[in-house]
Amino acid sequence: MKLTPWKTFAAGALLILLANVVALIGVYLNRSGEPDSRLTLSQRELTLPWGWGRAKENSGMALRLNWRVIDAGAGEYFGGYDVSGGTPEWLDEARMAALGFDTAAPAEGTAGRRRFERALPREIVLVLELAGPAWQQALERAQQNAARHEAARLANADSKEFAAKAKRAQELLKLEETQNSRLFAIDAGLDRAALRAKYPDRSRFLILKATLRPRLTMHDKKTRVTGHVSALAVTQINVPHALRPLLEPALATRRRTAGDAGPHFEATLAVGQRLEPWLESVLATR
Amino acid sequence: MDSPNTPLRSEAQRRADEIGIFNTELARLEAEGVLRLDAAQQQAVREHHAALLAGFAGRFDIDRDLQAKQLSLGMRVASFLGALALAASVFFLFYQFWGHFDETAQVAILLGAALGSMGLTVWIQTRDASGYFTKLAALVAFACFVLNLSMLGQIFNITPTDRALIPWAALAFLLAYACDLRLLLAAGICCVIAFVSARVGSWSGIYWLHAGERPENFFPVAALLFAFPSLVAHRHLTGFASIYRVFGLLCLLVPMLVLGHWGYGSYLADYEGFTTRTIEGGYEVAGFVASALAIWLGARRQWPDTVNTGITFFVIFLYTKFFDWWWELMPKYLFFLVLGLAAILILLVLKRLRRVGQAAGEGAP
């Protein structure tokens, strides 16, 4: 059977309209009612994606959500830089099992270990906390780290190496105090309602979809079953047209030095019923 | 406007080609004294063919001789490249300016572009007898729709989903079947491949974007695509059945080729007793068997597309194996000599296969 041009157009137009309606109903459902969470973030947590300044042929603007994990294996860079993703300390065997991974496999020997590590990423629900105990922990570790290196510098007054390490530790502390993201991944699960019940403060705890890849790490010659939180489902947040005039001047100002915190702004990020985020408002603070 | 019984362009072109072949052979038979039509019969055949060709030429701008056919090939290439370039241009045009509009205008522009390009395609189809401009417009319409849904996702921060592949595939198939466009059929098939493999992967809990990391996820869609033209007849759509079969074979043989060198990526690597080397060896053998079966089946069913794809992959499997075995061990002149001899051997086998096929064809009632 050959479709007539009119029938072809009608079928195509119907398909296009239907797909758009379904997508927009999803947006409406996400944004209807009270948001699942609403947080006030700053330039520490929201930054332009890499290479945005060079993308001259893209007139749109989107922000990257910077979040971190407390990672025991990261040494002095315990809280990571502003890199999204990592292997959190709290992600233990029991949690990995609850997230659907076969945590009994590594105990079965080489084949089991291989089976566990080869497992591909699964979708999970991630809880992110703003300026909570995890951030305090990162701050305290930075302070302790700086104090330890300073003591070593004083004890070895002639050593350039100790002086350089102390200077670097001070820089890390300054970054932790003024620039690094205060948003930390603190828990994960599959049941969003249970997580919200556990973390009811909607202005402090952000719940988003993410992907998790299983991982085995070595600690004190013991194999530890854990996972790498690799990415959020929505990696970039579009800046609505109405908010761009407020944000563009702030983002256009370049940092002059590494110690310069750059322009300051506050933005309200809402997350809706389908765990999809959007920017509600922006306020330039300097 | 065409009636539903009007032949498609590809069908008309095939008939015109067959008329040309018939006339050449008839002239040869007459010259050799084997057959001679009387004047009335010759006149009737000539008039019938002339009327048919005039009708086809009026409606479809078909190639009536060899020179026109050669030019058509160039036009097809130009039309394909132009279609790709225009589709890319649509993407970059929107990216260049979308930030200057508010969200309502962005959605309206995206929707308008998708609907407008769809309408333009249908309008051009009614006026373009050659089909080349329809192909250009159809690919732009498809690109506009892909842009439409992907940009909605970007504007409203929608979680990426494999379900978007369903409407994209549906529009590509609609344009392919309505306008007789193989390029759009290939685009639709690619969407189906991505969707089915993502779904197969997600059955075992994998996040859909990672389904490609287990090449076996493509096997079910390979079977589906290969069997589809046998289940649904495509007699009036020249080349459609071939495209399904070729994509089906690609979804089978490319993963086999990958797994033949990367056994760690297989589902089988999860099980005790399947070492990476065993899996790779198994898939190498499976690749040889599958491509040989494709050659056999293609020769038996007279599917040249299947035969050619089977031969291509058989040679690739063979040459990669030769490379693994002998590249380091042999002097280069000897290595390439072996490759050449292997090619001659394949030619002899295929020649024999063709002879057997011809003998079977002649023996058939």
XYZ file of C-alpha atoms in Angstrom:
651
model
C 0.000 0.000 0.000
C 1.302 3.430 -0.894
C 0.409 6.365 1.333
C -0.937 9.443 -0.384
C 0.993 12.672 0.333
C -1.849 14.007 2.459
C -2.010 10.853 4.586
C 1.780 10.901 4.931
C 1.710 14.474 6.181
C -1.190 13.785 8.551
C 0.543 10.730 10.040
C 3.879 12.562 10.356
C 2.325 15.672 11.901
C 0.354 13.541 14.360
C 3.497 11.686 15.355
C 5.484 14.912 15.846
C 2.703 16.541 17.876
C 2.167 13.433 19.985
C 5.872 13.103 20.813
C 6.046 16.793 21.783
C 2.893 16.560 23.897
C 4.217 13.484 25.745
C 7.548 15.225 26.436
C 5.881 18.447 27.599
C 3.383 16.584 29.812
C 6.412 14.967 31.449
C 7.870 18.440 32.067
C 4.537 19.644 33.478
C 4.231 16.626 35.792
C 7.795 17.125 36.985
C 7.238 20.769 37.842
C 3.690 20.524 39.210
C 3.083 20.649 42.955
C 5.704 21.320 45.580
C 9.247 20.488 44.346
C 10.859 17.397 45.800
C 13.724 19.640 46.910
C 14.669 23.287 46.599
C 18.201 24.376 47.473
C 20.021 27.663 47.329
C 23.346 26.984 45.674
C 26.210 29.307 44.832
C 28.984 29.618 42.274
C 30.718 26.895 44.300
C 28.165 24.292 43.261
C 27.090 25.641 39.864
C 29.723 26.354 37.241
C 29.915 26.626 33.509
C 30.763 23.320 31.831
C 34.277 22.803 30.481
C 34.859 24.534 27.180
C 31.738 26.673 27.380
C 33.691 29.850 26.580
C 35.014 28.242 23.397
C 31.617 27.033 22.184
C 30.955 30.181 20.208
C 28.410 28.486 17.963
C 26.162 27.543 20.871
C 24.187 30.528 22.113
C 22.535 28.522 24.897
C 23.784 28.441 28.460
C 23.854 25.560 30.895
C 25.433 25.040 34.303
C 27.193 21.973 35.628
C 26.273 20.769 39.104
C 29.485 20.291 41.082
C 29.214 17.573 43.701
C 31.785 15.581 45.570
C 32.286 12.496 47.690
C 34.436 11.873 50.738
C 36.862 9.388 49.294
C 39.155 7.554 51.715
C 41.508 6.482 48.967
C 42.147 9.979 47.635
C 44.939 10.840 50.120
C 45.295 14.534 50.812
C 42.708 15.307 48.138
C 40.184 13.508 50.357
C 37.253 15.642 49.335
C 38.200 15.603 45.678
C 38.332 18.733 43.595
C 35.178 19.965 41.930
C 34.997 16.691 40.046
C 31.578 15.117 39.895
C 31.850 11.467 40.830
C 33.957 9.200 42.975
C 34.035 6.258 45.342
C 32.372 7.336 48.605
C 33.485 5.954 51.956
C 29.903 5.132 52.944
C 29.280 2.932 49.912
C 29.980 -0.404 51.596
C 29.133 -4.015 50.784
C 25.714 -3.913 52.441
C 24.691 -0.822 50.486
C 25.995 -2.271 47.232
C 23.934 -5.422 47.856
C 20.869 -3.290 48.570
C 21.471 -1.512 45.249
C 21.181 -4.804 43.369
C 24.822 -5.807 42.878
C 26.008 -9.363 43.492
C 28.309 -8.598 46.429
C 28.783 -12.286 47.281
C 30.641 -12.803 44.005
C 34.076 -11.374 45.021
C 34.330 -13.975 47.804
C 34.041 -16.787 45.220
C 37.558 -16.233 43.919
C 39.024 -14.807 40.744
C 36.001 -15.546 38.550
C 33.660 -13.995 41.102
C 35.818 -10.902 41.430
C 35.857 -10.552 37.676
C 32.084 -11.000 37.510
C 31.586 -8.269 40.107
C 33.945 -5.762 38.518
C 32.591 -6.408 35.024
C 29.031 -5.606 36.039
C 27.836 -2.551 34.133
C 26.435 0.636 35.717
C 22.928 0.624 37.154
C 20.605 3.519 37.752
C 20.303 4.542 41.403
C 18.839 7.396 43.430
C 21.553 9.564 44.970
C 21.217 11.827 48.016
C 23.332 14.989 47.973
C 23.701 17.160 51.053
C 24.530 20.865 50.986
C 27.029 22.184 53.558
C 26.407 19.334 55.975
C 28.639 17.077 58.093
C 30.359 15.658 54.999
C 31.525 19.127 53.994
C 32.540 19.857 57.613
C 34.553 16.650 57.535
C 36.309 17.722 54.331
C 37.001 21.136 55.863
C 38.401 19.614 59.066
C 40.631 17.263 57.111
C 41.937 20.217 55.079
C 42.639 22.111 58.302
C 44.414 19.105 59.839
C 46.357 18.580 56.639
C 47.470 22.227 56.579
C 48.434 22.123 60.259
C 50.444 18.922 59.788
C 52.392 20.328 56.837
C 52.952 23.606 58.644
C 54.391 21.725 61.620
C 56.639 19.739 59.277
C 57.801 22.980 57.612
C 58.661 24.517 60.982
C 60.528 21.379 61.975
C 62.501 21.474 58.715
C 63.033 25.184 58.256
C 65.741 24.787 55.576
C 63.809 22.365 53.387
C 62.252 23.763 50.215
C 60.277 20.566 49.785
C 58.521 20.930 53.138
C 57.895 24.615 52.451
C 56.289 23.799 49.101
C 54.096 21.103 50.658
C 52.979 23.465 53.419
C 52.138 26.146 50.852
C 50.141 23.665 48.795
C 48.266 22.466 51.895
C 47.385 26.090 52.738
C 46.096 26.594 49.185
C 43.956 23.459 49.478
C 42.534 24.720 52.755
C 41.750 28.107 51.189
C 40.025 26.381 48.285
C 38.037 24.243 50.718
C 36.969 27.295 52.699
C 36.053 29.560 49.821
C 35.688 27.814 46.476
C 35.134 24.065 46.530
C 31.606 22.731 46.253
C 29.806 22.080 49.522
C 27.490 19.554 47.915
C 28.385 15.989 48.906
C 26.886 12.641 47.946
C 25.971 11.032 51.274
C 23.656 8.124 50.511
C 22.125 6.085 47.711
C 19.230 3.717 47.268
C 16.591 2.445 44.902
C 13.545 3.580 46.869
C 13.200 7.298 46.529
C 10.374 7.583 49.087
C 12.426 5.764 51.720
C 15.372 8.074 51.098
C 13.168 11.149 51.373
C 11.745 9.834 54.640
C 15.307 9.372 55.901
C 16.371 12.853 54.711
C 13.253 14.987 55.059
C 14.887 18.455 54.884
C 14.076 19.462 51.309
C 16.203 22.609 51.502
C 19.334 20.663 52.413
C 19.065 17.250 50.765
C 18.888 16.943 47.013
C 17.704 13.626 45.564
C 18.687 12.939 41.960
C 19.043 9.971 39.598
C 22.592 8.794 38.989
C 24.522 5.783 37.736
C 26.719 3.531 39.831
C 29.453 1.184 38.644
C 30.733 -1.578 40.996
C 34.353 -1.423 42.069
C 36.786 -3.361 44.244
C 39.412 -1.402 46.150
C 42.335 -2.534 48.292
C 42.612 -1.132 51.799
C 45.094 -2.499 54.372
C 45.601 -5.547 52.107
C 41.872 -6.253 52.270
C 39.552 -6.149 49.301
C 36.691 -3.747 49.809
C 33.439 -4.052 47.881
C 32.283 -0.594 46.837
C 31.167 1.399 43.814
C 31.963 4.429 41.717
C 29.175 6.980 41.422
C 29.893 7.903 37.844
C 27.381 10.505 36.728
C 24.050 12.169 37.384
C 21.293 11.355 34.899
C 20.968 15.057 34.067
C 24.516 16.346 33.839
C 23.814 19.961 32.853
C 21.108 22.368 33.919
C 19.818 24.748 31.294
C 19.760 28.432 32.250
C 16.331 29.808 31.316
C 16.348 32.821 29.025
C 14.847 35.086 31.701
C 17.683 34.340 34.140
C 20.545 34.865 31.728
C 20.836 38.676 32.176
C 21.387 38.076 35.907
C 23.962 35.361 35.437
C 25.901 36.412 32.357
C 27.758 39.399 33.891
C 28.809 37.250 36.841
C 30.007 34.401 34.639
C 31.743 36.715 32.188
C 34.145 37.884 34.919
C 37.232 35.714 34.868
C 39.148 34.677 37.943
C 42.436 36.547 38.009
C 44.294 34.086 40.255
C 43.649 30.642 41.684
C 42.963 32.252 45.049
C 40.417 34.655 43.603
C 36.962 33.256 44.316
C 35.610 35.116 41.276
C 32.100 36.458 40.932
C 29.517 35.399 43.469
C 25.909 34.475 42.852
C 23.151 32.493 44.461
C 20.779 30.337 42.490
C 17.713 28.424 43.578
C 17.672 24.928 42.146
C 14.414 22.998 42.294
C 14.011 19.285 41.671
C 10.578 18.074 40.605
C 8.452 14.945 40.941
C 10.438 13.072 38.267
C 13.737 14.090 39.881
C 14.524 16.464 37.031
C 16.092 19.780 38.120
C 15.569 23.335 36.911
C 16.825 26.778 37.877
C 14.147 28.884 39.564
C 16.007 32.100 40.322
C 19.421 33.715 40.325
C 20.777 36.523 42.490
C 24.159 38.132 41.829
C 25.723 38.777 45.224
C 28.868 40.580 44.104
C -2.021 12.773 -7.164
C -0.846 9.162 -7.357
C -3.308 6.407 -6.690
C -2.383 3.661 -4.240
C -1.806 1.317 -7.189
C 0.736 3.589 -8.864
C 4.155 1.897 -8.930
C 6.930 3.451 -6.883
C 9.905 5.111 -8.569
C 12.226 2.197 -7.867
C 9.685 -0.225 -9.290
C 9.288 1.900 -12.445
C 13.069 2.114 -12.854
C 13.379 -1.667 -12.554
C 10.708 -2.170 -15.206
C 12.424 0.346 -17.511
C 15.728 -1.498 -17.055
C 14.039 -4.808 -17.858
C 12.510 -3.316 -21.021
C 15.986 -2.188 -22.131
C 17.435 -5.651 -21.505
C 14.503 -7.271 -23.322
C 14.968 -5.075 -26.406
C 18.711 -5.773 -26.562
C 18.195 -9.509 -26.273
C 15.333 -9.470 -28.787
C 17.542 -7.681 -31.331
C 20.266 -10.280 -30.744
C 17.838 -13.193 -31.178
C 16.569 -11.674 -34.395
C 20.123 -11.208 -35.693
C 20.942 -14.813 -34.865
C 17.781 -16.000 -36.559
C 16.357 -17.633 -33.463
C 13.213 -15.547 -33.160
C 11.503 -13.058 -35.396
C 8.347 -11.215 -34.392
C 6.091 -10.228 -37.246
C 5.549 -6.542 -37.972
C 2.269 -6.348 -36.046
C 3.779 -7.952 -32.959
C 6.851 -5.707 -33.127
C 4.619 -2.666 -33.440
C 2.461 -3.781 -30.479
C 5.485 -4.422 -28.234
C 7.124 -1.138 -29.264
C 3.985 0.891 -28.640
C 3.333 -0.812 -25.320
C 6.884 -0.179 -24.125
C 6.884 3.399 -25.412
C 3.648 4.115 -23.556
C 4.983 2.537 -20.376
C 8.285 4.423 -20.538
C 6.584 7.718 -21.333
C 4.310 7.228 -18.357
C 7.222 6.376 -16.068
C 9.320 9.246 -17.357
C 6.482 11.688 -16.850
C 5.848 10.587 -13.305
C 9.259 9.540 -12.016
C 12.005 11.023 -14.179
C 13.530 7.562 -14.571
C 16.798 6.800 -16.394
C 15.959 5.660 -19.918
C 19.492 4.849 -21.081
C 23.003 4.083 -19.804
C 24.188 7.688 -19.902
C 21.207 8.820 -17.858
C 21.928 6.003 -15.422
C 25.550 7.111 -14.952
C 24.447 10.686 -14.341
C 21.858 9.422 -11.878
C 24.576 7.789 -9.802
C 26.293 11.150 -9.478
C 22.990 12.762 -8.568
C 22.382 10.125 -5.919
C 25.771 10.803 -4.353
C 25.206 14.584 -4.493
C 21.744 14.178 -3.023
C 23.067 11.999 -0.165
C 25.902 14.383 0.696
C 23.589 17.386 0.356
C 21.051 15.745 2.662
C 23.713 15.122 5.325
C 25.047 18.667 5.003
C 21.580 20.223 5.229
C 20.738 18.112 8.293
C 23.981 19.264 9.967
C 23.195 22.838 8.981
C 19.795 22.636 10.717
C 21.495 21.481 13.934
C 24.101 24.241 13.899
C 21.602 26.925 12.882
C 19.476 26.187 15.916
C 22.476 26.021 18.275
C 23.718 29.362 16.931
C 20.543 31.248 17.818
C 18.424 29.305 20.317
C 19.864 31.092 23.346
C 18.375 34.390 22.155
C 14.775 33.186 22.559
C 12.665 32.371 25.584
C 11.520 28.808 26.228
C 8.081 29.209 24.607
C 9.653 30.543 21.424
C 12.255 27.770 21.466
C 9.572 25.084 21.676
C 7.499 26.833 18.982
C 10.531 27.061 16.655
C 11.437 23.400 17.204
C 7.875 22.215 16.661
C 7.389 24.542 13.697
C 10.622 23.350 12.089
C 9.664 19.684 12.519
C 6.127 20.194 11.157
C 7.239 22.615 8.434
C 9.986 20.351 7.133
C 7.542 17.409 7.179
C 5.057 19.436 5.131
C 7.805 20.600 2.778
C 8.904 17.006 2.193
C 5.395 15.933 1.237
C 4.956 19.002 -0.972
C 8.250 18.351 -2.764
C 7.330 14.686 -3.163
C 4.280 15.621 -5.232
C 6.428 17.759 -7.561
C 9.766 15.972 -7.661
C 9.648 13.169 -10.205
C 13.332 12.302 -9.685
C 13.060 11.716 -5.937
C 16.434 13.368 -5.203
C 14.968 16.542 -3.747
C 12.448 14.526 -1.750
C 15.352 12.642 -0.198
C 17.034 15.922 0.769
C 13.855 17.290 2.317
C 13.035 14.008 4.098
C 16.419 13.821 5.800
C 16.082 17.448 6.883
C 12.609 16.646 8.278
C 14.058 13.705 10.204
C 16.945 15.862 11.499
C 14.467 18.556 12.593
C 12.468 15.986 14.558
C 15.586 14.522 16.200
C 16.660 18.065 17.077
C 13.152 18.831 18.322
C 13.049 16.062 20.933
C 16.712 16.229 21.948
C 16.501 20.005 22.456
C 13.293 19.656 24.499
C 15.354 17.379 26.729
C 18.092 19.998 26.969
C 15.787 22.977 27.542
C 13.771 21.285 30.311
C 16.558 19.064 31.744
C 14.637 15.862 30.941
C 16.336 12.606 31.942
C 17.715 10.980 28.758
C 15.623 7.982 27.724
C 15.786 5.322 25.043
C 12.047 5.837 24.468
C 12.894 8.882 22.312
C 14.194 6.416 19.723
C 10.652 5.095 19.113
C 9.136 8.269 17.582
C 12.365 8.936 15.664
C 12.246 5.449 14.188
C 8.516 5.824 13.434
C 9.027 9.079 11.500
C 12.008 7.681 9.596
C 9.982 4.592 8.584
C 6.985 6.711 7.619
C 9.107 8.873 5.305
C 11.006 5.860 3.968
C 7.896 3.882 3.029
C 5.831 6.846 1.858
C 8.565 8.420 -0.260
C 10.465 5.227 -1.216
C 13.684 6.426 0.473
C 16.319 3.878 1.469
C 18.394 6.460 3.337
C 15.512 7.122 5.740
C 14.928 3.378 6.077
C 18.548 3.014 7.216
C 18.044 5.866 9.707
C 14.919 4.181 11.095
C 16.689 0.830 11.354
C 19.564 2.475 13.280
C 17.023 3.834 15.794
C 15.462 0.363 16.136
C 18.902 -1.201 16.656
C 19.726 1.312 19.408
C 16.335 0.876 21.098
C 16.177 -2.929 21.043
C 19.792 -3.357 22.196
C 19.226 -0.821 25.010
C 16.085 -2.699 26.111
C 17.826 -6.072 25.992
C 20.635 -4.615 28.113
C 18.249 -3.065 30.614
C 16.560 -6.466 31.223
C 19.687 -7.426 33.128
C 19.650 -4.149 35.055
C 22.187 -2.243 32.934
C 21.614 1.498 32.561
C 20.482 1.823 28.949
C 23.311 4.088 27.787
C 25.821 1.320 28.638
C 24.063 -1.495 26.741
C 26.625 -1.252 23.926
C 29.344 -2.446 26.316
C 27.957 -5.984 25.942
C 28.020 -6.639 22.177
C 25.689 -9.655 22.576
C 22.860 -7.195 23.240
C 22.748 -6.677 19.453
C 22.004 -10.327 18.622
C 18.205 -10.215 19.172
C 17.809 -7.167 16.926
C 20.014 -8.908 14.329
C 17.561 -11.825 14.170
C 14.599 -9.448 14.077
C 15.983 -7.384 11.197
C 17.141 -10.369 9.159
C 13.795 -12.149 9.469
C 11.636 -9.050 8.926
C 11.666 -8.959 5.072
C 10.760 -12.653 5.019
C 7.755 -11.957 7.245
C 6.628 -8.749 5.525
C 6.842 -8.630 1.733
C 8.704 -5.675 0.189
C 8.153 -6.521 -3.478
C 7.249 -2.977 -4.513
C 10.074 -1.314 -2.617
C 13.334 -2.031 -4.394
C 16.254 -2.502 -2.035
C 14.284 -2.341 1.220
C 14.526 -6.063 1.939
C 18.264 -5.942 1.210
C 18.790 -3.095 3.674
C 17.010 -5.027 6.437
C 19.105 -8.119 5.761
C 22.397 -6.218 5.563
C 21.722 -4.381 8.839
C 20.647 -7.676 10.414
C 23.929 -9.277 9.368
C 25.926 -6.249 10.560
C 24.272 -6.526 13.993
C 25.315 -10.178 14.108
C 28.767 -10.140 12.538
C 30.212 -6.863 13.890
C 29.604 -7.910 17.552
C 31.096 -11.335 16.715
C 34.135 -9.631 15.224
C 34.478 -7.425 18.324
C 34.020 -10.338 20.732
C 36.490 -12.410 18.711
C 39.129 -9.921 19.893
C 37.607 -8.742 23.206
C 36.187 -11.740 25.031
C 36.131 -9.724 28.256
C 33.115 -7.830 26.901
C 30.971 -10.957 26.626
C 28.213 -12.011 29.030
C 29.922 -15.429 29.030
C 32.948 -13.968 30.842
C 30.795 -13.929 33.998
C 30.805 -17.719 34.145
C 33.424 -20.115 35.476
C 35.149 -22.059 32.725
C 34.844 -19.375 30.078
C 38.238 -17.738 29.907
C 38.635 -14.663 27.747
C 40.652 -16.708 25.254
C 37.950 -19.407 25.058
C 35.269 -16.804 24.395
C 37.366 -15.105 21.719
C 38.079 -18.446 20.043
C 34.385 -19.353 20.194
C 33.317 -16.099 18.579
C 35.988 -16.394 15.893
C 34.578 -19.797 14.949
C 31.020 -18.467 15.232
C 31.974 -15.553 12.949
C 33.330 -17.918 10.283
C 30.277 -20.186 10.543
C 27.794 -17.275 10.489
C 29.398 -15.581 7.491
C 29.638 -18.906 5.630
C 25.971 -19.570 6.398
C 25.109 -16.100 5.115
C 26.918 -16.863 1.834
C 25.147 -20.206 1.519
C 21.708 -18.834 2.345
C 22.190 -15.791 0.111
C 23.259 -18.000 -2.815
C 20.327 -20.350 -2.233
C 17.692 -17.614 -1.929
C 19.318 -15.364 -4.553
C 20.012 -12.543 -2.118
C 23.176 -10.894 -3.490
C 23.251 -8.466 -0.526
C 23.480 -11.384 1.906
C 26.138 -13.143 -0.166
C 28.264 -9.983 -0.426
C 27.989 -9.164 3.283
C 28.827 -12.784 4.143
C 31.864 -12.762 1.838
C 33.087 -9.420 3.198
C 32.948 -10.640 6.781
C 34.371 -14.055 5.954
C 37.384 -12.313 4.417
C 37.681 -9.908 7.379
C 37.549 -12.818 9.864
C 40.088 -14.741 7.799
C 42.502 -11.834 7.374
C 42.354 -10.801 11.036
C 43.102 -14.431 11.951
C 46.028 -14.505 9.515
C 47.257 -11.265 11.066
C 47.082 -12.753 14.574
C 48.888 -15.920 13.527
C 51.514 -14.806 11.071
C 52.160 -11.038 11.033
C 54.969 -11.312 13.559
C 56.285 -14.685 12.377
C 56.400 -14.339 8.597
C 58.386 -12.053 6.341
C 55.997 -9.486 4.927
C 56.282 -10.757 1.320
C 55.207 -14.199 2.502
C 52.380 -12.833 4.633
C 50.906 -10.902 1.703
C 51.458 -13.863 -0.587
C 49.385 -15.987 1.789
C 46.665 -13.306 1.755
C 46.690 -13.318 -2.045
C 46.527 -17.109 -2.199
C 43.668 -17.099 0.288
C 41.793 -14.636 -1.950
C 42.329 -16.948 -4.958
C 41.051 -19.890 -2.913
C 37.933 -17.928 -1.939
C 37.367 -17.034 -5.611
C 37.599 -20.699 -6.618
C 35.160 -21.759 -3.890
C 32.693 -19.040 -4.868
C 33.021 -19.962 -8.530
C 32.164 -23.530 -7.686
C 29.278 -22.384 -5.520
C 27.969 -20.299 -8.427
C 28.211 -23.247 -10.805
C 26.305 -25.466 -8.378
C 23.662 -22.757 -7.994
C 23.304 -22.366 -11.752
C 23.026 -26.126 -12.243
C 20.320 -26.288 -9.582
C 18.508 -23.380 -11.264
C 18.599 -25.046 -14.668
C 17.409 -28.352 -13.172
C 14.465 -26.682 -11.473
C 11.104 -27.062 -13.235
